[in-house]
Amino acid sequence: MTEPQVISFPAQDKSHLPAGHPDVAFGRVGVLLVNLGTPDATDYKSMRRYLKEFLSDRRVIETPRYIWWPILNFVVLTKRPKSSGEAYDLIWNRELDESPLRTITRSQGQLLAERLKPLGPKVVVDWAMRYGNPSIKEGLDRLTEQGCERIVIFPLYPQYAAATTATVNDKAFEALMQMRRQPAVRTVPPYHDDPVYIDALAKSVKKELAKLDFEPEKIIASFHGLPQEYFDKGDPYHCHCAKTTRLLREALGVDKDYLQMTFQSRFGKAEWIKPYTDETIKQLARDGVKRIAVLTPGFVADCVETLEEIAGQNKEFFEEEGGEHFAALPCLNDSEEGMDVIEHVVRRELAGWV
């Protein structure tokens, strides 16, 4: 499956080229937005194909192959496609027949292209997924075909983790290794403490809280989890999440007790970094807290982890333990605040190239 490029520009002036010169595009700068990934559909085969690619990534699962391969193929991939498909089905974009993550990421690419138009036709924007379609290789191929000799690769993760940012870069470099005419590339570093990002989060939280018909007693900042072993090996992800949360507290003028940091989406039996989102939410309800709001600052776009896991499962956990009012605040997505962040980071990385 190949998605059309986000934006195209008029043909280049090649009148200065000598007769017989190959008809090639040149001189442009590309931007490739890359998010985690999405299945093409919610049926068993589509989910199995997506999960196999995702869970075969050695950046995601570091368990030795001789142990993980039989578990993945004979246990995980026989059961999980059905349950994951059911979760995706609950949040599926019926109108476009795709996941919300694909819908939002496409929109982010289109809006970024519009915002960068003042830079002229030299800049081309496209988007891709680390797992599923459109692939990173397809995105890089489309950009190079349009004459992009320099490309900014933007893994859409504010906080760095080897299992997210690094694997995007790995896949991009893998594609570059196959190219005869290889573009120069820049990879976007984490921006967990960028003032524009923190300001956008604070504005979004204030705006969404103002829409509620109740005042939360607690706010939870839930980030995707990470195995404790990866943290112990030196992954900076937990530190990045903690700094984002601290800076967001300062921007909102609240304390640590009111805005708490937690981690969601555990997988398997190993210990993951704590505190866990689901257990924290349950305990708050048991302690008598009746009103909470949950935001997910590490997700650039709403997806199954935010729309089904947080807004669905964790809402049920809270209410089952006695909670009464639960709000899942949307991600920055393609909002003005969200696009301000993406544009800011891209313009910063384009410096010297445009």
PDB file of N, CA and C in Angstrom, residues 89-183:
ATOM      1  N   ASP A  89     -10.991  -1.855  16.716  1.00  0.00           N
ATOM      2  CA  ASP A  89     -12.329  -1.722  16.144  1.00  0.00           C
ATOM      3  C   ASP A  89     -13.175  -0.706  16.907  1.00  0.00           C
ATOM      4  N   LEU A  90     -12.907  -0.582  18.202  1.00  0.00           N
ATOM      5  CA  LEU A  90     -13.665   0.366  19.028  1.00  0.00           C
ATOM      6  C   LEU A  90     -13.367   1.819  18.668  1.00  0.00           C
ATOM      7  N   ILE A  91     -12.190   2.074  18.125  1.00  0.00           N
ATOM      8  CA  ILE A  91     -11.785   3.466  17.860  1.00  0.00           C
ATOM      9  C   ILE A  91     -11.556   3.741  16.372  1.00  0.00           C
ATOM     10  N   TRP A  92     -11.876   2.778  15.523  1.00  0.00           N
ATOM     11  CA  TRP A  92     -11.578   2.857  14.091  1.00  0.00           C
ATOM     12  C   TRP A  92     -12.309   4.023  13.429  1.00  0.00           C
ATOM     13  N   ASN A  93     -11.635   4.708  12.521  1.00  0.00           N
ATOM     14  CA  ASN A  93     -12.246   5.773  11.735  1.00  0.00           C
ATOM     15  C   ASN A  93     -13.048   5.119  10.609  1.00  0.00           C
ATOM     16  N   ARG A  94     -14.362   4.990  10.803  1.00  0.00           N
ATOM     17  CA  ARG A  94     -15.214   4.286   9.836  1.00  0.00           C
ATOM     18  C   ARG A  94     -15.296   5.035   8.514  1.00  0.00           C
ATOM     19  N   GLU A  95     -15.322   6.337   8.580  1.00  0.00           N
ATOM     20  CA  GLU A  95     -15.492   7.133   7.365  1.00  0.00           C
ATOM     21  C   GLU A  95     -14.351   6.911   6.382  1.00  0.00           C
ATOM     22  N   LEU A  96     -13.119   6.882   6.896  1.00  0.00           N
ATOM     23  CA  LEU A  96     -11.947   6.706   6.035  1.00  0.00           C
ATOM     24  C   LEU A  96     -11.417   5.276   6.056  1.00  0.00           C
ATOM     25  N   ASP A  97     -12.037   4.429   6.884  1.00  0.00           N
ATOM     26  CA  ASP A  97     -11.626   3.036   7.040  1.00  0.00           C
ATOM     27  C   ASP A  97     -10.138   2.933   7.362  1.00  0.00           C
ATOM     28  N   GLU A  98      -9.749   3.584   8.451  1.00  0.00           N
ATOM     29  CA  GLU A  98      -8.362   3.573   8.887  1.00  0.00           C
ATOM     30  C   GLU A  98      -8.299   3.924  10.367  1.00  0.00           C
ATOM     31  N   SER A  99      -7.152   3.739  10.961  1.00  0.00           N
ATOM     32  CA  SER A  99      -6.983   4.078  12.365  1.00  0.00           C
ATOM     33  C   SER A  99      -6.887   5.587  12.543  1.00  0.00           C
ATOM     34  N   PRO A 100      -7.280   6.103  13.717  1.00  0.00           N
ATOM     35  CA  PRO A 100      -7.130   7.538  13.979  1.00  0.00           C
ATOM     36  C   PRO A 100      -5.688   8.017  13.847  1.00  0.00           C
ATOM     37  N   LEU A 101      -4.741   7.157  14.173  1.00  0.00           N
ATOM     38  CA  LEU A 101      -3.337   7.563  14.080  1.00  0.00           C
ATOM     39  C   LEU A 101      -2.959   7.889  12.642  1.00  0.00           C
ATOM     40  N   ARG A 102      -3.433   7.089  11.695  1.00  0.00           N
ATOM     41  CA  ARG A 102      -3.147   7.378  10.287  1.00  0.00           C
ATOM     42  C   ARG A 102      -3.828   8.688   9.864  1.00  0.00           C
ATOM     43  N   THR A 103      -5.082   8.850  10.267  1.00  0.00           N
ATOM     44  CA  THR A 103      -5.835  10.060   9.915  1.00  0.00           C
ATOM     45  C   THR A 103      -5.129  11.313  10.424  1.00  0.00           C
ATOM     46  N   ILE A 104      -4.729  11.279  11.692  1.00  0.00           N
ATOM     47  CA  ILE A 104      -4.119  12.457  12.313  1.00  0.00           C
ATOM     48  C   ILE A 104      -2.728  12.731  11.751  1.00  0.00           C
ATOM     49  N   THR A 105      -1.935  11.672  11.551  1.00  0.00           N
ATOM     50  CA  THR A 105      -0.579  11.871  11.037  1.00  0.00           C
ATOM     51  C   THR A 105      -0.614  12.445   9.628  1.00  0.00           C
ATOM     52  N   ARG A 106      -1.545  11.958   8.801  1.00  0.00           N
ATOM     53  CA  ARG A 106      -1.701  12.526   7.464  1.00  0.00           C
ATOM     54  C   ARG A 106      -2.037  14.014   7.552  1.00  0.00           C
ATOM     55  N   SER A 107      -2.975  14.349   8.435  1.00  0.00           N
ATOM     56  CA  SER A 107      -3.366  15.740   8.600  1.00  0.00           C
ATOM     57  C   SER A 107      -2.187  16.584   9.072  1.00  0.00           C
ATOM     58  N   GLN A 108      -1.387  16.064   9.983  1.00  0.00           N
ATOM     59  CA  GLN A 108      -0.214  16.802  10.450  1.00  0.00           C
ATOM     60  C   GLN A 108       0.740  17.094   9.292  1.00  0.00           C
ATOM     61  N   GLY A 109       0.921  16.109   8.419  1.00  0.00           N
ATOM     62  CA  GLY A 109       1.780  16.312   7.267  1.00  0.00           C
ATOM     63  C   GLY A 109       1.232  17.374   6.321  1.00  0.00           C
ATOM     64  N   GLN A 110      -0.058  17.318   6.065  1.00  0.00           N
ATOM     65  CA  GLN A 110      -0.678  18.290   5.166  1.00  0.00           C
ATOM     66  C   GLN A 110      -0.611  19.706   5.746  1.00  0.00           C
ATOM     67  N   LEU A 111      -0.908  19.822   7.034  1.00  0.00           N
ATOM     68  CA  LEU A 111      -0.885  21.138   7.665  1.00  0.00           C
ATOM     69  C   LEU A 111       0.538  21.696   7.747  1.00  0.00           C
ATOM     70  N   LEU A 112       1.501  20.820   7.997  1.00  0.00           N
ATOM     71  CA  LEU A 112       2.891  21.279   8.030  1.00  0.00           C
ATOM     72  C   LEU A 112       3.317  21.777   6.657  1.00  0.00           C
ATOM     73  N   ALA A 113       2.928  21.068   5.614  1.00  0.00           N
ATOM     74  CA  ALA A 113       3.261  21.500   4.260  1.00  0.00           C
ATOM     75  C   ALA A 113       2.709  22.898   3.982  1.00  0.00           C
ATOM     76  N   GLU A 114       1.487  23.157   4.429  1.00  0.00           N
ATOM     77  CA  GLU A 114       0.894  24.483   4.243  1.00  0.00           C
ATOM     78  C   GLU A 114       1.665  25.541   5.020  1.00  0.00           C
ATOM     79  N   ARG A 115       2.059  25.197   6.255  1.00  0.00           N
ATOM     80  CA  ARG A 115       2.777  26.163   7.087  1.00  0.00           C
ATOM     81  C   ARG A 115       4.169  26.479   6.535  1.00  0.00           C
ATOM     82  N   LEU A 116       4.746  25.533   5.798  1.00  0.00           N
ATOM     83  CA  LEU A 116       6.094  25.736   5.272  1.00  0.00           C
ATOM     84  C   LEU A 116       6.103  26.315   3.858  1.00  0.00           C
ATOM     85  N   LYS A 117       4.927  26.574   3.310  1.00  0.00           N
ATOM     86  CA  LYS A 117       4.860  27.132   1.956  1.00  0.00           C
ATOM     87  C   LYS A 117       5.639  28.437   1.798  1.00  0.00           C
ATOM     88  N   PRO A 118       5.693  29.299   2.835  1.00  0.00           N
ATOM     89  CA  PRO A 118       6.487  30.523   2.681  1.00  0.00           C
ATOM     90  C   PRO A 118       7.961  30.272   2.381  1.00  0.00           C
ATOM     91  N   LEU A 119       8.443  29.059   2.678  1.00  0.00           N
ATOM     92  CA  LEU A 119       9.833  28.732   2.387  1.00  0.00           C
ATOM     93  C   LEU A 119      10.043  28.450   0.904  1.00  0.00           C
ATOM     94  N   GLY A 120       8.942  28.345   0.165  1.00  0.00           N
ATOM     95  CA  GLY A 120       9.041  28.133  -1.274  1.00  0.00           C
ATOM     96  C   GLY A 120       8.952  26.678  -1.672  1.00  0.00           C
ATOM     97  N   PRO A 121       8.979  26.415  -2.977  1.00  0.00           N
ATOM     98  CA  PRO A 121       8.809  25.053  -3.503  1.00  0.00           C
ATOM     99  C   PRO A 121       9.989  24.134  -3.250  1.00  0.00           C
ATOM    100  N   LYS A 122      11.013  24.674  -2.624  1.00  0.00           N
ATOM    101  CA  LYS A 122      12.194  23.850  -2.348  1.00  0.00           C
ATOM    102  C   LYS A 122      11.911  22.794  -1.288  1.00  0.00           C
ATOM    103  N   VAL A 123      10.930  23.035  -0.392  1.00  0.00           N
ATOM    104  CA  VAL A 123      10.665  22.144   0.732  1.00  0.00           C
ATOM    105  C   VAL A 123       9.480  21.228   0.426  1.00  0.00           C
ATOM    106  N   VAL A 124       9.659  19.937   0.631  1.00  0.00           N
ATOM    107  CA  VAL A 124       8.632  18.933   0.394  1.00  0.00           C
ATOM    108  C   VAL A 124       8.386  18.167   1.691  1.00  0.00           C
ATOM    109  N   VAL A 125       7.112  17.957   2.048  1.00  0.00           N
ATOM    110  CA  VAL A 125       6.750  17.257   3.289  1.00  0.00           C
ATOM    111  C   VAL A 125       6.054  15.940   2.965  1.00  0.00           C
ATOM    112  N   ASP A 126       6.389  14.915   3.694  1.00  0.00           N
ATOM    113  CA  ASP A 126       5.710  13.633   3.560  1.00  0.00           C
ATOM    114  C   ASP A 126       5.643  12.988   4.948  1.00  0.00           C
ATOM    115  N   TRP A 127       4.991  11.848   5.041  1.00  0.00           N
ATOM    116  CA  TRP A 127       4.842  11.176   6.333  1.00  0.00           C
ATOM    117  C   TRP A 127       4.885   9.668   6.141  1.00  0.00           C
ATOM    118  N   ALA A 128       5.199   8.955   7.232  1.00  0.00           N
ATOM    119  CA  ALA A 128       5.338   7.507   7.158  1.00  0.00           C
ATOM    120  C   ALA A 128       5.113   6.891   8.531  1.00  0.00           C
ATOM    121  N   MET A 129       5.115   5.563   8.566  1.00  0.00           N
ATOM    122  CA  MET A 129       4.947   4.805   9.803  1.00  0.00           C
ATOM    123  C   MET A 129       6.130   3.847   9.972  1.00  0.00           C
ATOM    124  N   ARG A 130       6.571   3.680  11.201  1.00  0.00           N
ATOM    125  CA  ARG A 130       7.643   2.720  11.452  1.00  0.00           C
ATOM    126  C   ARG A 130       7.162   1.297  11.189  1.00  0.00           C
ATOM    127  N   TYR A 131       5.934   0.992  11.574  1.00  0.00           N
ATOM    128  CA  TYR A 131       5.359  -0.330  11.331  1.00  0.00           C
ATOM    129  C   TYR A 131       4.079  -0.160  10.523  1.00  0.00           C
ATOM    130  N   GLY A 132       3.887  -0.966   9.516  1.00  0.00           N
ATOM    131  CA  GLY A 132       2.701  -0.826   8.689  1.00  0.00           C
ATOM    132  C   GLY A 132       2.945   0.147   7.551  1.00  0.00           C
ATOM    133  N   ASN A 133       1.868   0.720   7.060  1.00  0.00           N
ATOM    134  CA  ASN A 133       1.924   1.566   5.865  1.00  0.00           C
ATOM    135  C   ASN A 133       1.432   2.984   6.122  1.00  0.00           C
ATOM    136  N   PRO A 134       1.972   3.961   5.375  1.00  0.00           N
ATOM    137  CA  PRO A 134       3.086   3.882   4.422  1.00  0.00           C
ATOM    138  C   PRO A 134       4.424   3.719   5.138  1.00  0.00           C
ATOM    139  N   SER A 135       5.306   2.951   4.569  1.00  0.00           N
ATOM    140  CA  SER A 135       6.575   2.638   5.221  1.00  0.00           C
ATOM    141  C   SER A 135       7.566   3.794   5.120  1.00  0.00           C
ATOM    142  N   ILE A 136       8.589   3.731   5.952  1.00  0.00           N
ATOM    143  CA  ILE A 136       9.646   4.740   5.927  1.00  0.00           C
ATOM    144  C   ILE A 136      10.376   4.711   4.584  1.00  0.00           C
ATOM    145  N   LYS A 137      10.643   3.517   4.067  1.00  0.00           N
ATOM    146  CA  LYS A 137      11.317   3.406   2.769  1.00  0.00           C
ATOM    147  C   LYS A 137      10.490   4.072   1.672  1.00  0.00           C
ATOM    148  N   GLU A 138       9.172   3.843   1.690  1.00  0.00           N
ATOM    149  CA  GLU A 138       8.312   4.478   0.690  1.00  0.00           C
ATOM    150  C   GLU A 138       8.374   5.996   0.804  1.00  0.00           C
ATOM    151  N   GLY A 139       8.365   6.493   2.036  1.00  0.00           N
ATOM    152  CA  GLY A 139       8.437   7.943   2.240  1.00  0.00           C
ATOM    153  C   GLY A 139       9.734   8.529   1.727  1.00  0.00           C
ATOM    154  N   LEU A 140      10.852   7.867   2.028  1.00  0.00           N
ATOM    155  CA  LEU A 140      12.153   8.350   1.561  1.00  0.00           C
ATOM    156  C   LEU A 140      12.244   8.271   0.034  1.00  0.00           C
ATOM    157  N   ASP A 141      11.701   7.217  -0.536  1.00  0.00           N
ATOM    158  CA  ASP A 141      11.724   7.080  -1.999  1.00  0.00           C
ATOM    159  C   ASP A 141      10.922   8.200  -2.662  1.00  0.00           C
ATOM    160  N   ARG A 142       9.747   8.505  -2.111  1.00  0.00           N
ATOM    161  CA  ARG A 142       8.927   9.562  -2.702  1.00  0.00           C
ATOM    162  C   ARG A 142       9.641  10.914  -2.634  1.00  0.00           C
ATOM    163  N   LEU A 143      10.300  11.167  -1.518  1.00  0.00           N
ATOM    164  CA  LEU A 143      11.001  12.440  -1.368  1.00  0.00           C
ATOM    165  C   LEU A 143      12.188  12.538  -2.326  1.00  0.00           C
ATOM    166  N   THR A 144      12.956  11.472  -2.440  1.00  0.00           N
ATOM    167  CA  THR A 144      14.114  11.519  -3.336  1.00  0.00           C
ATOM    168  C   THR A 144      13.669  11.607  -4.788  1.00  0.00           C
ATOM    169  N   GLU A 145      12.549  10.965  -5.130  1.00  0.00           N
ATOM    170  CA  GLU A 145      12.035  11.052  -6.503  1.00  0.00           C
ATOM    171  C   GLU A 145      11.631  12.480  -6.858  1.00  0.00           C
ATOM    172  N   GLN A 146      11.265  13.259  -5.837  1.00  0.00           N
ATOM    173  CA  GLN A 146      10.893  14.662  -6.067  1.00  0.00           C
ATOM    174  C   GLN A 146      12.104  15.591  -5.999  1.00  0.00           C
ATOM    175  N   GLY A 147      13.294  15.015  -5.899  1.00  0.00           N
ATOM    176  CA  GLY A 147      14.500  15.825  -5.943  1.00  0.00           C
ATOM    177  C   GLY A 147      15.032  16.255  -4.600  1.00  0.00           C
ATOM    178  N   CYS A 148      14.628  15.591  -3.528  1.00  0.00           N
ATOM    179  CA  CYS A 148      15.125  15.953  -2.192  1.00  0.00           C
ATOM    180  C   CYS A 148      16.514  15.362  -1.986  1.00  0.00           C
ATOM    181  N   GLU A 149      17.499  16.239  -1.960  1.00  0.00           N
ATOM    182  CA  GLU A 149      18.881  15.817  -1.745  1.00  0.00           C
ATOM    183  C   GLU A 149      19.279  15.907  -0.276  1.00  0.00           C
ATOM    184  N   ARG A 150      18.413  16.544   0.524  1.00  0.00           N
ATOM    185  CA  ARG A 150      18.593  16.634   1.975  1.00  0.00           C
ATOM    186  C   ARG A 150      17.237  16.346   2.615  1.00  0.00           C
ATOM    187  N   ILE A 151      17.240  15.521   3.657  1.00  0.00           N
ATOM    188  CA  ILE A 151      15.975  15.124   4.278  1.00  0.00           C
ATOM    189  C   ILE A 151      16.081  15.181   5.800  1.00  0.00           C
ATOM    190  N   VAL A 152      15.097  15.813   6.417  1.00  0.00           N
ATOM    191  CA  VAL A 152      14.963  15.805   7.874  1.00  0.00           C
ATOM    192  C   VAL A 152      14.016  14.673   8.249  1.00  0.00           C
ATOM    193  N   ILE A 153      14.507  13.720   9.019  1.00  0.00           N
ATOM    194  CA  ILE A 153      13.683  12.601   9.484  1.00  0.00           C
ATOM    195  C   ILE A 153      13.219  12.931  10.901  1.00  0.00           C
ATOM    196  N   PHE A 154      11.903  12.992  11.082  1.00  0.00           N
ATOM    197  CA  PHE A 154      11.324  13.460  12.349  1.00  0.00           C
ATOM    198  C   PHE A 154      10.538  12.342  13.022  1.00  0.00           C
ATOM    199  N   PRO A 155      11.176  11.568  13.921  1.00  0.00           N
ATOM    200  CA  PRO A 155      10.428  10.597  14.725  1.00  0.00           C
ATOM    201  C   PRO A 155       9.522  11.377  15.681  1.00  0.00           C
ATOM    202  N   LEU A 156       8.233  11.149  15.621  1.00  0.00           N
ATOM    203  CA  LEU A 156       7.279  11.972  16.376  1.00  0.00           C
ATOM    204  C   LEU A 156       7.161  11.523  17.832  1.00  0.00           C
ATOM    205  N   TYR A 157       8.276  11.576  18.536  1.00  0.00           N
ATOM    206  CA  TYR A 157       8.320  11.208  19.956  1.00  0.00           C
ATOM    207  C   TYR A 157       9.042  12.306  20.731  1.00  0.00           C
ATOM    208  N   PRO A 158       8.348  13.053  21.578  1.00  0.00           N
ATOM    209  CA  PRO A 158       9.013  14.106  22.346  1.00  0.00           C
ATOM    210  C   PRO A 158      10.108  13.571  23.264  1.00  0.00           C
ATOM    211  N   GLN A 159       9.852  12.401  23.872  1.00  0.00           N
ATOM    212  CA  GLN A 159      10.807  11.787  24.791  1.00  0.00           C
ATOM    213  C   GLN A 159      11.532  10.652  24.066  1.00  0.00           C
ATOM    214  N   TYR A 160      12.845  10.615  24.163  1.00  0.00           N
ATOM    215  CA  TYR A 160      13.618   9.584  23.466  1.00  0.00           C
ATOM    216  C   TYR A 160      13.521   8.236  24.177  1.00  0.00           C
ATOM    217  N   ALA A 161      13.384   7.186  23.382  1.00  0.00           N
ATOM    218  CA  ALA A 161      13.566   5.807  23.852  1.00  0.00           C
ATOM    219  C   ALA A 161      14.160   5.030  22.696  1.00  0.00           C
ATOM    220  N   ALA A 162      14.983   4.051  22.994  1.00  0.00           N
ATOM    221  CA  ALA A 162      15.552   3.232  21.925  1.00  0.00           C
ATOM    222  C   ALA A 162      14.462   2.503  21.157  1.00  0.00           C
ATOM    223  N   ALA A 163      13.366   2.160  21.864  1.00  0.00           N
ATOM    224  CA  ALA A 163      12.277   1.411  21.241  1.00  0.00           C
ATOM    225  C   ALA A 163      11.363   2.278  20.381  1.00  0.00           C
ATOM    226  N   THR A 164      11.591   3.588  20.366  1.00  0.00           N
ATOM    227  CA  THR A 164      10.757   4.476  19.547  1.00  0.00           C
ATOM    228  C   THR A 164      11.631   5.288  18.585  1.00  0.00           C
ATOM    229  N   THR A 165      12.292   6.315  19.096  1.00  0.00           N
ATOM    230  CA  THR A 165      13.114   7.176  18.246  1.00  0.00           C
ATOM    231  C   THR A 165      14.210   6.391  17.528  1.00  0.00           C
ATOM    232  N   ALA A 166      14.938   5.563  18.263  1.00  0.00           N
ATOM    233  CA  ALA A 166      16.078   4.869  17.663  1.00  0.00           C
ATOM    234  C   ALA A 166      15.656   3.899  16.570  1.00  0.00           C
ATOM    235  N   THR A 167      14.535   3.218  16.769  1.00  0.00           N
ATOM    236  CA  THR A 167      14.132   2.246  15.753  1.00  0.00           C
ATOM    237  C   THR A 167      13.636   2.929  14.479  1.00  0.00           C
ATOM    238  N   VAL A 168      13.076   4.137  14.602  1.00  0.00           N
ATOM    239  CA  VAL A 168      12.731   4.912  13.404  1.00  0.00           C
ATOM    240  C   VAL A 168      13.996   5.231  12.625  1.00  0.00           C
ATOM    241  N   ASN A 169      15.008   5.706  13.322  1.00  0.00           N
ATOM    242  CA  ASN A 169      16.263   6.039  12.663  1.00  0.00           C
ATOM    243  C   ASN A 169      16.926   4.795  12.069  1.00  0.00           C
ATOM    244  N   ASP A 170      16.882   3.686  12.797  1.00  0.00           N
ATOM    245  CA  ASP A 170      17.428   2.431  12.276  1.00  0.00           C
ATOM    246  C   ASP A 170      16.808   2.081  10.926  1.00  0.00           C
ATOM    247  N   LYS A 171      15.476   2.164  10.873  1.00  0.00           N
ATOM    248  CA  LYS A 171      14.766   1.777   9.656  1.00  0.00           C
ATOM    249  C   LYS A 171      15.069   2.736   8.513  1.00  0.00           C
ATOM    250  N   ALA A 172      15.213   4.013   8.840  1.00  0.00           N
ATOM    251  CA  ALA A 172      15.565   4.992   7.821  1.00  0.00           C
ATOM    252  C   ALA A 172      16.964   4.718   7.281  1.00  0.00           C
ATOM    253  N   PHE A 173      17.909   4.453   8.159  1.00  0.00           N
ATOM    254  CA  PHE A 173      19.275   4.175   7.725  1.00  0.00           C
ATOM    255  C   PHE A 173      19.338   2.884   6.904  1.00  0.00           C
ATOM    256  N   GLU A 174      18.505   1.921   7.283  1.00  0.00           N
ATOM    257  CA  GLU A 174      18.431   0.666   6.531  1.00  0.00           C
ATOM    258  C   GLU A 174      18.005   0.938   5.087  1.00  0.00           C
ATOM    259  N   ALA A 175      17.026   1.831   4.928  1.00  0.00           N
ATOM    260  CA  ALA A 175      16.572   2.196   3.584  1.00  0.00           C
ATOM    261  C   ALA A 175      17.661   2.966   2.835  1.00  0.00           C
ATOM    262  N   LEU A 176      18.356   3.853   3.541  1.00  0.00           N
ATOM    263  CA  LEU A 176      19.419   4.641   2.918  1.00  0.00           C
ATOM    264  C   LEU A 176      20.561   3.750   2.413  1.00  0.00           C
ATOM    265  N   MET A 177      20.803   2.666   3.122  1.00  0.00           N
ATOM    266  CA  MET A 177      21.881   1.743   2.738  1.00  0.00           C
ATOM    267  C   MET A 177      21.637   1.114   1.372  1.00  0.00           C
ATOM    268  N   GLN A 178      20.378   1.111   0.943  1.00  0.00           N
ATOM    269  CA  GLN A 178      20.032   0.481  -0.336  1.00  0.00           C
ATOM    270  C   GLN A 178      20.043   1.479  -1.501  1.00  0.00           C
ATOM    271  N   MET A 179      20.293   2.749  -1.196  1.00  0.00           N
ATOM    272  CA  MET A 179      20.213   3.775  -2.230  1.00  0.00           C
ATOM    273  C   MET A 179      21.546   4.001  -2.927  1.00  0.00           C
ATOM    274  N   ARG A 180      21.506   4.105  -4.249  1.00  0.00           N
ATOM    275  CA  ARG A 180      22.692   4.464  -5.013  1.00  0.00           C
ATOM    276  C   ARG A 180      23.012   5.940  -4.780  1.00  0.00           C
ATOM    277  N   ARG A 181      21.984   6.788  -4.970  1.00  0.00           N
ATOM    278  CA  ARG A 181      22.160   8.226  -4.750  1.00  0.00           C
ATOM    279  C   ARG A 181      21.513   8.570  -3.410  1.00  0.00           C
ATOM    280  N   GLN A 182      22.332   8.663  -2.414  1.00  0.00           N
ATOM    281  CA  GLN A 182      21.848   8.797  -1.032  1.00  0.00           C
ATOM    282  C   GLN A 182      21.754  10.267  -0.630  1.00  0.00           C
ATOM    283  N   PRO A 183      20.599  10.697  -0.108  1.00  0.00           N
ATOM    284  CA  PRO A 183      20.484  12.083   0.358  1.00  0.00           C
ATOM    285  C   PRO A 183      21.209  12.284   1.688  1.00  0.00           C
TER     286      PRO A 183
END
